[in-house]
mmCIF file of C-alpha atoms and ligand atoms in Angstrom:
data_model
loop_
_atom_site.group_PDB
_atom_site.id
_atom_site.type_symbol
_atom_site.label_atom_id
_atom_site.label_comp_id
_atom_site.label_asym_id
_atom_site.label_seq_id
_atom_site.Cartn_x
_atom_site.Cartn_y
_atom_site.Cartn_z
ATOM 1 C CA UNK A 25 -21.067 2.536 -17.877
ATOM 2 C CA UNK A 26 -19.770 -0.494 -15.999
ATOM 3 C CA UNK A 27 -18.331 -2.957 -18.472
ATOM 4 C CA UNK A 28 -18.976 -6.699 -18.037
ATOM 5 C CA UNK A 29 -15.895 -8.326 -16.581
ATOM 6 C CA UNK A 30 -14.171 -11.152 -18.403
ATOM 7 C CA UNK A 31 -13.533 -13.440 -15.443
ATOM 8 C CA UNK A 32 -10.946 -15.468 -17.435
ATOM 9 C CA UNK A 33 -8.312 -12.714 -17.188
ATOM 10 C CA UNK A 34 -9.017 -12.202 -13.501
ATOM 11 C CA UNK A 35 -8.750 -15.951 -12.784
ATOM 12 C CA UNK A 36 -5.496 -16.120 -14.768
ATOM 13 C CA UNK A 37 -3.782 -13.474 -12.636
ATOM 14 C CA UNK A 38 -1.171 -14.675 -10.176
ATOM 15 C CA UNK A 39 -1.919 -12.705 -7.006
ATOM 16 C CA UNK A 40 1.649 -13.367 -5.798
ATOM 17 C CA UNK A 41 3.182 -11.779 -8.883
ATOM 18 C CA UNK A 42 1.493 -8.405 -8.916
ATOM 19 C CA UNK A 43 3.626 -5.268 -9.269
ATOM 20 C CA UNK A 44 3.980 -3.271 -6.072
ATOM 21 C CA UNK A 45 3.878 -0.017 -7.996
ATOM 22 C CA UNK A 46 2.004 0.819 -11.203
ATOM 23 C CA UNK A 47 2.560 4.130 -13.001
ATOM 24 C CA UNK A 48 0.072 5.304 -15.623
ATOM 25 C CA UNK A 49 0.104 7.919 -18.379
ATOM 26 C CA UNK A 50 -3.609 8.604 -18.776
ATOM 27 C CA UNK A 51 -3.679 9.641 -22.436
ATOM 28 C CA UNK A 52 -6.454 10.058 -24.987
ATOM 29 C CA UNK A 53 -9.183 11.960 -23.119
ATOM 30 C CA UNK A 54 -9.389 14.552 -25.883
ATOM 31 C CA UNK A 55 -9.459 12.054 -28.760
ATOM 32 C CA UNK A 56 -12.031 9.892 -26.967
ATOM 33 C CA UNK A 57 -14.331 12.924 -26.593
ATOM 34 C CA UNK A 58 -13.806 14.189 -30.178
ATOM 35 C CA UNK A 59 -14.600 10.735 -31.592
ATOM 36 C CA UNK A 60 -17.957 11.018 -29.799
ATOM 37 C CA UNK A 61 -18.682 14.573 -30.942
ATOM 38 C CA UNK A 62 -17.927 16.176 -27.560
ATOM 39 C CA UNK A 63 -15.373 18.773 -26.508
ATOM 40 C CA UNK A 64 -12.067 17.773 -24.908
ATOM 41 C CA UNK A 65 -13.175 18.705 -21.391
ATOM 42 C CA UNK A 66 -15.947 16.092 -21.582
ATOM 43 C CA UNK A 67 -13.162 13.540 -22.119
ATOM 44 C CA UNK A 68 -11.377 14.703 -18.965
ATOM 45 C CA UNK A 69 -14.609 14.302 -16.975
ATOM 46 C CA UNK A 70 -14.991 10.739 -18.243
ATOM 47 C CA UNK A 71 -11.294 10.238 -17.466
ATOM 48 C CA UNK A 72 -12.114 10.850 -13.813
ATOM 49 C CA UNK A 73 -14.577 7.934 -13.924
ATOM 50 C CA UNK A 74 -11.699 5.717 -15.067
ATOM 51 C CA UNK A 75 -9.466 7.131 -12.314
ATOM 52 C CA UNK A 76 -12.088 6.204 -9.727
ATOM 53 C CA UNK A 77 -12.478 2.658 -11.064
ATOM 54 C CA UNK A 78 -8.741 1.995 -11.400
ATOM 55 C CA UNK A 79 -8.034 3.333 -7.886
ATOM 56 C CA UNK A 80 -10.771 1.102 -6.459
ATOM 57 C CA UNK A 81 -9.536 -1.918 -8.373
ATOM 58 C CA UNK A 82 -5.876 -1.404 -7.371
ATOM 59 C CA UNK A 83 -6.913 -1.122 -3.722
ATOM 60 C CA UNK A 84 -8.974 -4.292 -3.927
ATOM 61 C CA UNK A 85 -6.286 -6.475 -5.481
ATOM 62 C CA UNK A 86 -3.565 -5.194 -3.149
ATOM 63 C CA UNK A 87 -1.446 -2.913 -5.322
ATOM 64 C CA UNK A 88 0.588 -0.753 -2.923
ATOM 65 C CA UNK A 89 1.390 2.282 -5.104
ATOM 66 C CA UNK A 90 -0.411 3.803 -8.073
ATOM 67 C CA UNK A 91 1.091 6.911 -9.679
ATOM 68 C CA UNK A 92 -1.080 8.821 -12.151
ATOM 69 C CA UNK A 93 0.262 11.457 -14.539
ATOM 70 C CA UNK A 94 -2.592 13.934 -14.085
ATOM 71 C CA UNK A 95 -0.924 17.161 -15.275
ATOM 72 C CA UNK A 96 2.553 17.611 -16.734
ATOM 73 C CA UNK A 97 4.770 20.688 -16.696
ATOM 74 C CA UNK A 98 4.142 20.880 -20.453
ATOM 75 C CA UNK A 99 0.345 20.797 -19.979
ATOM 76 C CA UNK A 100 0.541 24.433 -18.754
ATOM 77 C CA UNK A 101 1.015 25.292 -22.451
ATOM 78 C CA UNK A 102 -2.480 24.061 -23.399
ATOM 79 C CA UNK A 103 -5.232 26.617 -24.151
ATOM 80 C CA UNK A 104 -6.059 28.607 -21.014
ATOM 81 C CA UNK A 105 -9.674 27.344 -20.967
ATOM 82 C CA UNK A 106 -8.520 23.719 -20.924
ATOM 83 C CA UNK A 107 -5.951 24.348 -18.173
ATOM 84 C CA UNK A 108 -8.626 26.102 -16.074
ATOM 85 C CA UNK A 109 -11.102 23.281 -16.703
ATOM 86 C CA UNK A 110 -8.512 20.686 -15.633
ATOM 87 C CA UNK A 111 -7.668 22.590 -12.436
ATOM 88 C CA UNK A 112 -11.352 22.986 -11.633
ATOM 89 C CA UNK A 113 -11.942 19.298 -12.286
ATOM 90 C CA UNK A 114 -9.042 18.447 -10.010
ATOM 91 C CA UNK A 115 -10.343 20.624 -7.169
ATOM 92 C CA UNK A 116 -13.909 19.290 -7.488
ATOM 93 C CA UNK A 117 -12.782 15.681 -7.747
ATOM 94 C CA UNK A 118 -10.521 15.877 -4.700
ATOM 95 C CA UNK A 119 -13.209 17.671 -2.717
ATOM 96 C CA UNK A 120 -15.794 15.037 -3.695
ATOM 97 C CA UNK A 121 -13.606 11.962 -3.324
ATOM 98 C CA UNK A 122 -11.514 12.717 -0.217
ATOM 99 C CA UNK A 123 -14.008 11.034 2.149
ATOM 100 C CA UNK A 124 -14.196 7.994 -0.122
ATOM 101 C CA UNK A 125 -10.393 7.733 -0.239
ATOM 102 C CA UNK A 126 -10.295 7.902 3.553
ATOM 103 C CA UNK A 127 -12.994 5.237 3.884
ATOM 104 C CA UNK A 128 -11.241 2.950 1.400
ATOM 105 C CA UNK A 129 -7.911 3.183 3.246
ATOM 106 C CA UNK A 130 -6.251 5.012 0.321
ATOM 107 C CA UNK A 131 -3.475 7.472 1.162
ATOM 108 C CA UNK A 132 -3.066 10.430 -1.167
ATOM 109 C CA UNK A 133 0.323 11.878 -2.148
ATOM 110 C CA UNK A 134 1.330 14.516 -4.684
ATOM 111 C CA UNK A 135 4.575 14.811 -6.646
ATOM 112 C CA UNK A 136 5.532 17.763 -8.842
ATOM 113 C CA UNK A 137 5.977 21.501 -8.584
ATOM 114 C CA UNK A 138 3.282 21.920 -5.903
ATOM 115 C CA UNK A 139 3.794 25.680 -5.513
ATOM 116 C CA UNK A 140 2.962 26.258 -9.190
ATOM 117 C CA UNK A 141 -0.589 24.910 -8.696
ATOM 118 C CA UNK A 142 -3.445 27.359 -8.031
ATOM 119 C CA UNK A 143 -3.788 28.081 -4.292
ATOM 120 C CA UNK A 144 -7.244 26.484 -4.155
ATOM 121 C CA UNK A 145 -5.786 23.225 -5.614
ATOM 122 C CA UNK A 146 -2.980 23.292 -3.051
ATOM 123 C CA UNK A 147 -5.527 23.766 -0.275
ATOM 124 C CA UNK A 148 -7.794 20.875 -1.360
ATOM 125 C CA UNK A 149 -4.830 18.584 -1.936
ATOM 126 C CA UNK A 150 -3.262 19.450 1.434
ATOM 127 C CA UNK A 151 -6.544 18.748 3.193
ATOM 128 C CA UNK A 152 -7.036 15.431 1.422
ATOM 129 C CA UNK A 153 -3.421 14.380 2.105
ATOM 130 C CA UNK A 154 -3.876 15.228 5.768
ATOM 131 C CA UNK A 155 -7.212 13.405 5.955
ATOM 132 C CA UNK A 156 -5.739 10.228 4.481
ATOM 133 C CA UNK A 157 -2.294 10.410 6.123
ATOM 134 C CA UNK A 158 -2.876 7.469 8.458
ATOM 135 C CA UNK A 159 -4.316 5.160 5.795
ATOM 136 C CA UNK A 160 -2.348 1.988 5.180
ATOM 137 C CA UNK A 161 -3.791 0.587 1.931
ATOM 138 C CA UNK A 162 -3.132 1.836 -1.582
ATOM 139 C CA UNK A 163 -0.827 4.861 -1.911
ATOM 140 C CA UNK A 164 -2.302 7.029 -4.647
ATOM 141 C CA UNK A 165 0.342 9.379 -6.028
ATOM 142 C CA UNK A 166 -0.846 12.208 -8.284
ATOM 143 C CA UNK A 167 1.840 13.666 -10.531
ATOM 144 C CA UNK A 168 0.767 17.302 -10.894
ATOM 145 C CA UNK A 169 2.742 20.021 -12.617
ATOM 146 C CA UNK A 170 5.311 17.251 -12.843
ATOM 147 C CA UNK A 171 8.055 16.428 -15.308
ATOM 148 C CA UNK A 172 11.167 14.339 -14.893
ATOM 149 C CA UNK A 173 13.436 17.054 -16.280
ATOM 150 C CA UNK A 174 12.069 19.424 -13.609
ATOM 151 C CA UNK A 175 12.495 16.785 -10.901
ATOM 152 C CA UNK A 176 16.026 15.724 -11.891
ATOM 153 C CA UNK A 177 17.238 19.299 -12.355
ATOM 154 C CA UNK A 178 15.854 20.198 -8.917
ATOM 155 C CA UNK A 179 17.593 17.150 -7.364
ATOM 156 C CA UNK A 180 20.925 18.172 -8.929
ATOM 157 C CA UNK A 181 20.439 21.730 -7.677
ATOM 158 C CA UNK A 182 19.620 20.569 -4.121
ATOM 159 C CA UNK A 183 22.536 18.117 -4.036
ATOM 160 C CA UNK A 184 24.920 20.841 -5.243
ATOM 161 C CA UNK A 185 23.600 23.240 -2.581
ATOM 162 C CA UNK A 186 23.991 20.616 0.172
ATOM 163 C CA UNK A 187 27.528 19.846 -1.054
ATOM 164 C CA UNK A 188 28.505 23.523 -0.986
ATOM 165 C CA UNK A 189 27.048 24.060 2.497
ATOM 166 C CA UNK A 190 28.865 20.954 3.778
ATOM 167 C CA UNK A 191 25.783 18.837 4.529
ATOM 168 C CA UNK A 192 27.052 16.119 2.179
ATOM 169 C CA UNK A 193 30.446 15.263 0.680
ATOM 170 C CA UNK A 194 31.164 14.552 -2.977
ATOM 171 C CA UNK A 195 31.865 10.918 -2.076
ATOM 172 C CA UNK A 196 28.364 10.611 -0.567
ATOM 173 C CA UNK A 197 26.719 11.024 -3.973
ATOM 174 C CA UNK A 198 25.477 7.557 -4.889
ATOM 175 C CA UNK A 199 22.396 6.179 -6.613
ATOM 176 C CA UNK A 200 20.765 5.849 -3.181
ATOM 177 C CA UNK A 201 21.511 9.439 -2.198
ATOM 178 C CA UNK A 202 20.314 10.733 -5.569
ATOM 179 C CA UNK A 203 17.030 8.854 -5.135
ATOM 180 C CA UNK A 204 16.548 10.517 -1.750
ATOM 181 C CA UNK A 205 16.473 13.925 -3.486
ATOM 182 C CA UNK A 206 13.695 12.906 -5.893
ATOM 183 C CA UNK A 207 10.027 13.594 -5.165
ATOM 184 C CA UNK A 208 9.434 9.834 -5.173
ATOM 185 C CA UNK A 209 11.967 9.233 -2.383
ATOM 186 C CA UNK A 210 9.435 7.420 -0.206
ATOM 187 C CA UNK A 211 8.116 5.108 -2.929
ATOM 188 C CA UNK A 212 9.607 2.034 -4.599
ATOM 189 C CA UNK A 213 10.249 2.328 -8.341
ATOM 190 C CA UNK A 214 7.316 1.263 -10.544
ATOM 191 C CA UNK A 215 7.575 -2.242 -11.963
ATOM 192 C CA UNK A 216 4.897 -1.534 -14.569
ATOM 193 C CA UNK A 217 4.203 1.605 -16.603
ATOM 194 C CA UNK A 218 0.985 1.740 -18.617
ATOM 195 C CA UNK A 219 0.288 4.315 -21.324
ATOM 196 C CA UNK A 220 -3.104 4.450 -22.958
ATOM 197 C CA UNK A 221 -4.167 5.767 -26.355
ATOM 198 C CA UNK A 222 -1.565 4.302 -28.693
ATOM 199 C CA UNK A 223 1.408 6.632 -28.197
ATOM 200 C CA UNK A 224 4.728 4.890 -27.549
ATOM 201 C CA UNK A 225 6.443 7.596 -25.538
ATOM 202 C CA UNK A 226 7.452 8.273 -21.919
ATOM 203 C CA UNK A 227 6.739 12.037 -22.187
ATOM 204 C CA UNK A 228 8.995 13.278 -19.375
ATOM 205 C CA UNK A 229 7.450 10.858 -16.845
ATOM 206 C CA UNK A 230 9.474 9.205 -14.061
ATOM 207 C CA UNK A 231 12.518 8.857 -16.340
ATOM 208 C CA UNK A 232 14.842 7.867 -13.480
ATOM 209 C CA UNK A 233 12.319 5.641 -11.697
ATOM 210 C CA UNK A 234 11.268 3.688 -14.808
ATOM 211 C CA UNK A 235 14.810 2.427 -15.494
ATOM 212 C CA UNK A 236 13.721 -1.216 -15.160
ATOM 213 C CA UNK A 237 9.950 -0.935 -15.464
ATOM 214 C CA UNK A 238 8.006 -3.072 -17.889
ATOM 215 C CA UNK A 239 6.293 -0.791 -20.405
ATOM 216 C CA UNK A 240 2.752 -1.571 -21.541
ATOM 217 C CA UNK A 241 1.096 0.379 -24.343
ATOM 218 C CA UNK A 242 -2.541 0.011 -25.325
ATOM 219 C CA UNK A 243 -4.623 1.692 -28.036
ATOM 220 C CA UNK A 244 -7.527 2.090 -25.598
ATOM 221 C CA UNK A 245 -8.178 5.740 -24.705
ATOM 222 C CA UNK A 246 -8.052 6.584 -20.992
ATOM 223 C CA UNK A 247 -11.833 7.106 -20.517
ATOM 224 C CA UNK A 248 -12.339 3.545 -21.820
ATOM 225 C CA UNK A 249 -9.557 2.058 -19.669
ATOM 226 C CA UNK A 250 -11.348 0.266 -16.868
ATOM 227 C CA UNK A 251 -10.954 -2.773 -14.607
ATOM 228 C CA UNK A 252 -10.912 -5.268 -17.503
ATOM 229 C CA UNK A 253 -8.141 -3.344 -19.307
ATOM 230 C CA UNK A 254 -6.106 -3.122 -16.091
ATOM 231 C CA UNK A 255 -6.335 -6.885 -15.614
ATOM 232 C CA UNK A 256 -5.185 -7.378 -19.219
ATOM 233 C CA UNK A 257 -2.157 -5.138 -18.582
ATOM 234 C CA UNK A 258 -1.355 -7.059 -15.395
ATOM 235 C CA UNK A 259 -1.689 -10.381 -17.197
ATOM 236 C CA UNK A 260 0.695 -9.153 -19.917
ATOM 237 C CA UNK A 261 3.138 -7.991 -17.218
ATOM 238 C CA UNK A 262 3.080 -11.409 -15.567
ATOM 239 C CA UNK A 263 4.162 -13.086 -18.815
ATOM 240 C CA UNK A 264 7.379 -11.028 -18.941
ATOM 241 C CA UNK A 265 10.734 -12.203 -17.689
ATOM 242 C CA UNK A 266 12.344 -9.411 -15.668
ATOM 243 C CA UNK A 267 16.097 -9.921 -15.998
ATOM 244 C CA UNK A 268 17.608 -6.667 -14.674
ATOM 245 C CA UNK A 269 20.657 -7.145 -16.913
ATOM 246 C CA UNK A 270 21.192 -10.787 -15.921
ATOM 247 C CA UNK A 271 20.748 -13.838 -18.175
ATOM 248 C CA UNK A 272 17.562 -15.857 -18.441
ATOM 249 C CA UNK A 273 19.397 -18.895 -16.927
ATOM 250 C CA UNK A 274 20.443 -16.894 -13.857
ATOM 251 C CA UNK A 275 16.883 -15.724 -13.298
ATOM 252 C CA UNK A 276 15.464 -19.236 -13.635
ATOM 253 C CA UNK A 277 18.059 -20.756 -11.249
ATOM 254 C CA UNK A 278 17.337 -18.017 -8.721
ATOM 255 C CA UNK A 279 13.564 -18.567 -9.003
ATOM 256 C CA UNK A 280 13.997 -22.348 -8.546
ATOM 257 C CA UNK A 281 16.146 -21.789 -5.435
ATOM 258 C CA UNK A 282 13.506 -19.555 -3.873
ATOM 259 C CA UNK A 283 10.526 -21.743 -4.832
HETATM 260 C C1 LIG B 18 -4.391 13.252 -21.404
HETATM 261 O O1 LIG B 18 -5.384 13.220 -22.390
HETATM 262 C C2 LIG B 18 -4.940 13.581 -20.096
HETATM 263 C C3 LIG B 18 -4.604 14.664 -19.347
HETATM 264 C C4 LIG B 18 -3.616 15.683 -19.775
HETATM 265 C C5 LIG B 18 -5.212 14.941 -18.045
HETATM 266 C C6 LIG B 18 -5.576 13.732 -17.241
HETATM 267 C C7 LIG B 18 -6.569 14.160 -16.270
HETATM 268 C C8 LIG B 18 -7.633 13.441 -15.851
HETATM 269 C C9 LIG B 18 -7.895 12.047 -16.233
HETATM 270 C C10 LIG B 18 -8.631 14.074 -14.970
HETATM 271 C C11 LIG B 18 -8.129 14.602 -13.650
HETATM 272 C C12 LIG B 18 -7.463 13.591 -12.825
HETATM 273 C C13 LIG B 18 -7.626 13.433 -11.494
HETATM 274 C C14 LIG B 18 -6.702 12.563 -10.790
HETATM 275 C C15 LIG B 18 -8.702 14.087 -10.754
HETATM 276 P P1 LIG B 18 -5.246 14.279 -23.563
HETATM 277 O O2 LIG B 18 -6.012 15.473 -23.209
HETATM 278 O O3 LIG B 18 -3.801 14.513 -23.851
HETATM 279 O O4 LIG B 18 -5.933 13.512 -24.746
HETATM 280 P P2 LIG B 18 -5.475 13.558 -26.285
HETATM 281 O O5 LIG B 18 -4.088 12.998 -26.348
HETATM 282 O O6 LIG B 18 -6.478 12.672 -26.950
HETATM 283 O O7 LIG B 18 -5.537 14.977 -26.719
#
Protein backbone atom coordinates (compact mmCIF):
# COMPACT_ATOMS: atom_id res chain seq x y z
CA UNK A 1 0.00 0.00 0.00
CA UNK A 2 1.30 3.46 -0.86
CA UNK A 3 1.32 5.58 2.26
CA UNK A 4 0.21 9.23 2.10
CA UNK A 5 3.25 11.46 2.12
CA UNK A 6 3.70 14.09 4.79
CA UNK A 7 4.90 16.94 2.60
CA UNK A 8 6.22 18.87 5.65
CA UNK A 9 9.23 16.55 6.06
CA UNK A 10 9.96 16.64 2.35
CA UNK A 11 9.78 20.46 2.26
CA UNK A 12 12.05 20.66 5.32
CA UNK A 13 14.85 18.67 3.67
CA UNK A 14 17.89 20.61 2.54
CA UNK A 15 18.66 19.18 -0.90
CA UNK A 16 22.25 20.48 -0.60
CA UNK A 17 22.87 18.55 2.61
CA UNK A 18 21.91 15.05 1.58
CA UNK A 19 24.31 12.18 2.31
CA UNK A 20 26.11 10.87 -0.75
CA UNK A 21 25.93 7.32 0.57
CA UNK A 22 23.24 5.69 2.71
CA UNK A 23 23.72 2.20 4.15
CA UNK A 24 20.73 0.27 5.48
CA UNK A 25 20.26 -2.78 7.69
CA UNK A 26 16.83 -3.97 6.58
CA UNK A 27 15.68 -5.66 9.79
CA UNK A 28 12.31 -6.87 11.04
CA UNK A 29 10.79 -8.72 8.07
CA UNK A 30 10.10 -11.78 10.20
CA UNK A 31 8.59 -9.88 13.13
CA UNK A 32 6.46 -7.75 10.80
CA UNK A 33 5.02 -10.92 9.21
CA UNK A 34 4.48 -12.75 12.54
CA UNK A 35 2.63 -9.73 13.98
CA UNK A 36 0.22 -10.09 11.04
CA UNK A 37 -0.21 -13.85 11.37
CA UNK A 38 1.96 -14.70 8.35
CA UNK A 39 5.14 -16.73 8.01
CA UNK A 40 8.56 -15.06 7.90
CA UNK A 41 8.94 -15.46 4.13
CA UNK A 42 5.85 -13.28 3.60
CA UNK A 43 7.77 -10.56 5.46
CA UNK A 44 10.72 -10.90 3.08
CA UNK A 45 8.37 -10.53 0.10
CA UNK A 46 6.94 -7.33 1.57
CA UNK A 47 10.52 -6.25 2.30
CA UNK A 48 11.15 -6.28 -1.44
CA UNK A 49 8.32 -3.75 -1.89
CA UNK A 50 10.17 -1.45 0.52
CA UNK A 51 13.44 -2.06 -1.36
CA UNK A 52 11.76 -0.99 -4.60
CA UNK A 53 10.30 2.17 -3.07
CA UNK A 54 13.50 3.21 -1.28
CA UNK A 55 15.62 2.63 -4.41
CA UNK A 56 13.20 4.74 -6.46
CA UNK A 57 13.12 7.49 -3.86
CA UNK A 58 16.93 7.61 -3.48
CA UNK A 59 17.30 7.88 -7.25
CA UNK A 60 14.77 10.69 -7.43
CA UNK A 61 16.30 12.86 -4.73
CA UNK A 62 19.85 12.36 -6.01
CA UNK A 63 21.45 10.00 -3.51
CA UNK A 64 24.55 8.58 -5.23
CA UNK A 65 25.07 5.31 -3.31
CA UNK A 66 22.65 3.06 -1.45
CA UNK A 67 24.03 -0.08 0.20
CA UNK A 68 21.51 -2.66 1.41
CA UNK A 69 22.38 -5.51 3.78
CA UNK A 70 20.36 -8.19 1.98
CA UNK A 71 22.06 -11.35 3.29
CA UNK A 72 24.83 -11.64 5.87
CA UNK A 73 27.44 -14.36 6.28
CA UNK A 74 25.58 -15.32 9.47
CA UNK A 75 22.24 -15.61 7.63
CA UNK A 76 23.50 -18.91 6.11
CA UNK A 77 22.80 -20.36 9.58
CA UNK A 78 19.04 -19.76 9.30
CA UNK A 79 16.70 -22.73 8.64
CA UNK A 80 17.40 -24.19 5.19
CA UNK A 81 13.86 -23.39 3.96
CA UNK A 82 14.28 -19.71 4.81
CA UNK A 83 17.72 -19.50 3.16
CA UNK A 84 16.31 -21.15 0.01
CA UNK A 85 13.31 -18.81 0.02
CA UNK A 86 15.59 -15.77 0.34
CA UNK A 87 17.83 -16.94 -2.53
CA UNK A 88 14.79 -17.63 -4.69
CA UNK A 89 13.36 -14.22 -3.85
CA UNK A 90 16.67 -12.62 -4.75
CA UNK A 91 16.86 -14.38 -8.12
CA UNK A 92 13.23 -13.57 -8.99
CA UNK A 93 13.52 -9.96 -7.87
CA UNK A 94 16.70 -9.32 -9.85
CA UNK A 95 15.25 -11.03 -12.91
CA UNK A 96 12.05 -8.95 -12.64
CA UNK A 97 13.64 -5.62 -11.78
CA UNK A 98 16.79 -5.53 -13.94
CA UNK A 99 15.02 -3.76 -16.84
CA UNK A 100 13.50 -1.23 -14.44
CA UNK A 101 16.91 -0.54 -12.87
CA UNK A 102 18.36 0.00 -16.34
CA UNK A 103 15.51 2.34 -17.32
CA UNK A 104 15.84 4.32 -14.09
CA UNK A 105 19.59 4.84 -14.57
CA UNK A 106 20.43 2.72 -11.50
CA UNK A 107 23.72 0.81 -11.54
CA UNK A 108 23.81 -2.45 -9.62
CA UNK A 109 26.85 -3.64 -7.64
CA UNK A 110 27.36 -6.55 -5.27
CA UNK A 111 29.71 -6.81 -2.29
CA UNK A 112 30.36 -9.97 -0.28
CA UNK A 113 31.53 -13.52 -0.83
CA UNK A 114 30.06 -13.76 -4.35
CA UNK A 115 31.34 -17.30 -5.00
CA UNK A 116 29.40 -18.64 -2.00
CA UNK A 117 26.06 -17.66 -3.61
CA UNK A 118 24.11 -20.27 -5.60
CA UNK A 119 25.23 -20.33 -9.25
CA UNK A 120 21.81 -19.17 -10.47
CA UNK A 121 22.06 -16.08 -8.17
CA UNK A 122 25.55 -15.34 -9.49
CA UNK A 123 24.26 -15.60 -13.05
CA UNK A 124 21.27 -13.25 -12.53
CA UNK A 125 23.39 -10.76 -10.61
CA UNK A 126 26.16 -10.80 -13.23
CA UNK A 127 23.63 -10.19 -15.98
CA UNK A 128 21.96 -7.34 -14.12
CA UNK A 129 25.34 -5.75 -13.26
CA UNK A 130 26.35 -5.96 -16.91
CA UNK A 131 23.02 -4.55 -18.09
CA UNK A 132 23.29 -1.54 -15.79
CA UNK A 133 27.06 -1.00 -16.03
CA UNK A 134 26.82 2.22 -18.02
CA UNK A 135 24.15 3.81 -15.82
CA UNK A 136 25.17 7.03 -14.12
CA UNK A 137 22.46 7.63 -11.50
CA UNK A 138 22.06 5.85 -8.18
CA UNK A 139 24.61 3.11 -7.40
CA UNK A 140 22.69 0.32 -5.71
CA UNK A 141 25.06 -1.91 -3.75
CA UNK A 142 23.69 -5.23 -2.48
CA UNK A 143 25.63 -6.74 0.41
CA UNK A 144 25.17 -10.48 -0.12
CA UNK A 145 26.88 -13.21 1.85
CA UNK A 146 28.66 -10.24 3.37
CA UNK A 147 30.18 -9.55 6.77
CA UNK A 148 32.81 -7.06 7.81
CA UNK A 149 34.90 -9.69 9.59
CA UNK A 150 35.00 -11.68 6.33
CA UNK A 151 35.86 -8.56 4.33
CA UNK A 152 38.57 -7.27 6.70
CA UNK A 153 40.17 -10.70 7.12
CA UNK A 154 40.26 -11.11 3.33
CA UNK A 155 41.85 -7.65 2.94
CA UNK A 156 44.55 -8.53 5.50
CA UNK A 157 45.18 -11.83 3.72
CA UNK A 158 45.46 -10.14 0.29
CA UNK A 159 47.73 -7.38 1.61
CA UNK A 160 49.99 -9.97 3.27
CA UNK A 161 50.14 -11.98 0.02
CA UNK A 162 50.99 -8.87 -2.03
CA UNK A 163 53.68 -7.91 0.52
CA UNK A 164 55.26 -11.37 0.36
CA UNK A 165 55.23 -11.43 -3.46
CA UNK A 166 56.79 -7.95 -3.56
CA UNK A 167 53.84 -6.12 -5.14
CA UNK A 168 53.70 -3.74 -2.16
CA UNK A 169 56.14 -2.77 0.59
CA UNK A 170 55.40 -2.66 4.31
CA UNK A 171 55.70 1.13 4.21
CA UNK A 172 52.96 1.29 1.55
CA UNK A 173 50.33 0.06 4.01
CA UNK A 174 48.24 3.12 4.83
CA UNK A 175 44.56 3.78 5.44
CA UNK A 176 44.20 4.53 1.71
CA UNK A 177 45.87 1.30 0.64
CA UNK A 178 43.83 -0.73 3.12
CA UNK A 179 40.62 0.79 1.73
CA UNK A 180 41.66 -0.27 -1.77
CA UNK A 181 41.60 -3.92 -0.63
CA UNK A 182 38.02 -3.71 0.67
CA UNK A 183 35.02 -4.69 -1.46
CA UNK A 184 33.80 -1.09 -1.19
CA UNK A 185 36.99 0.31 -2.74
CA UNK A 186 35.10 2.17 -5.45
CA UNK A 187 32.52 3.77 -3.15
CA UNK A 188 32.76 6.64 -0.67
CA UNK A 189 32.09 5.75 2.97
CA UNK A 190 28.43 6.02 4.03
CA UNK A 191 27.55 9.22 5.88
CA UNK A 192 24.30 7.72 7.18
CA UNK A 193 23.52 4.20 8.39
CA UNK A 194 19.88 3.31 9.02
CA UNK A 195 18.75 0.22 10.92
CA UNK A 196 15.09 -0.62 11.14
CA UNK A 197 13.16 -2.66 13.70
CA UNK A 198 14.47 -1.35 17.01
CA UNK A 199 17.80 -3.17 17.36
CA UNK A 200 20.77 -0.95 18.23
CA UNK A 201 23.53 -3.01 16.68
CA UNK A 202 25.85 -2.89 13.65
CA UNK A 203 25.77 -6.69 13.15
CA UNK A 204 29.05 -7.11 11.25
CA UNK A 205 28.08 -4.48 8.66
CA UNK A 206 30.62 -2.11 7.07
CA UNK A 207 32.56 -1.82 10.34
CA UNK A 208 35.52 -0.04 8.71
CA UNK A 209 33.42 2.15 6.41
CA UNK A 210 31.01 3.36 9.12
CA UNK A 211 33.80 4.89 11.24
CA UNK A 212 32.26 8.37 10.98
CA UNK A 213 28.74 7.58 9.82
CA UNK A 214 25.72 8.99 11.59
CA UNK A 215 23.68 6.09 12.97
CA UNK A 216 19.88 6.22 12.79
CA UNK A 217 17.73 3.60 14.50
CA UNK A 218 13.98 3.34 14.09
CA UNK A 219 11.42 0.95 15.59
CA UNK A 220 9.67 0.66 12.21
CA UNK A 221 10.04 -2.82 10.69
CA UNK A 222 11.61 -2.94 7.21
CA UNK A 223 8.39 -3.83 5.30
CA UNK A 224 6.83 -0.65 6.76
CA UNK A 225 9.87 1.53 6.01
CA UNK A 226 8.88 3.58 2.99
CA UNK A 227 9.49 7.00 1.45
CA UNK A 228 8.07 8.91 4.44
CA UNK A 229 10.33 7.04 6.89
CA UNK A 230 13.36 7.66 4.67
CA UNK A 231 12.64 11.39 4.62
CA UNK A 232 12.35 11.35 8.42
CA UNK A 233 15.76 9.65 8.69
CA UNK A 234 17.27 12.20 6.30
CA UNK A 235 15.73 15.07 8.25
CA UNK A 236 17.20 13.66 11.49
CA UNK A 237 20.59 13.32 9.77
CA UNK A 238 20.50 16.95 8.67
CA UNK A 239 20.06 18.12 12.27
CA UNK A 240 23.35 16.48 13.33
CA UNK A 241 26.66 18.26 13.58
CA UNK A 242 29.35 16.11 11.97
CA UNK A 243 32.59 17.00 13.74
CA UNK A 244 35.03 14.25 12.68
CA UNK A 245 36.96 14.67 15.94
CA UNK A 246 37.15 18.47 15.68
CA UNK A 247 35.40 20.98 17.98
CA UNK A 248 32.02 22.52 17.28
CA UNK A 249 33.69 25.98 16.96
CA UNK A 250 36.08 24.72 14.28
CA UNK A 251 33.21 23.25 12.29
CA UNK A 252 31.16 26.44 12.51
CA UNK A 253 34.10 28.68 11.48
CA UNK A 254 34.82 26.38 8.54
CA UNK A 255 31.15 26.41 7.46
CA UNK A 256 31.03 30.23 7.68
CA UNK A 257 34.19 30.52 5.56
CA UNK A 258 32.71 28.31 2.85
CA UNK A 259 29.24 29.90 2.89
C1 LIG B 1 16.03 -9.08 8.12
O1 LIG B 1 14.77 -9.35 8.66
C2 LIG B 1 16.04 -9.23 6.67
C3 LIG B 1 16.81 -10.11 5.97
C4 LIG B 1 17.75 -11.06 6.60
C5 LIG B 1 16.75 -10.21 4.51
C6 LIG B 1 16.48 -8.93 3.79
C7 LIG B 1 15.98 -9.29 2.47
C8 LIG B 1 15.02 -8.64 1.78
C9 LIG B 1 14.40 -7.38 2.21
C10 LIG B 1 14.53 -9.22 0.52
C11 LIG B 1 15.54 -9.43 -0.57
C12 LIG B 1 16.26 -8.21 -0.95
C13 LIG B 1 16.55 -7.83 -2.22
C14 LIG B 1 17.49 -6.74 -2.41
C15 LIG B 1 15.94 -8.46 -3.38
P1 LIG B 1 14.68 -10.58 9.65
O2 LIG B 1 14.31 -11.78 8.89
O3 LIG B 1 15.95 -10.69 10.43
O4 LIG B 1 13.49 -10.14 10.58
P2 LIG B 1 13.38 -10.41 12.16
O5 LIG B 1 14.54 -9.70 12.81
O6 LIG B 1 12.07 -9.79 12.51
O7 LIG B 1 13.43 -11.88 12.36
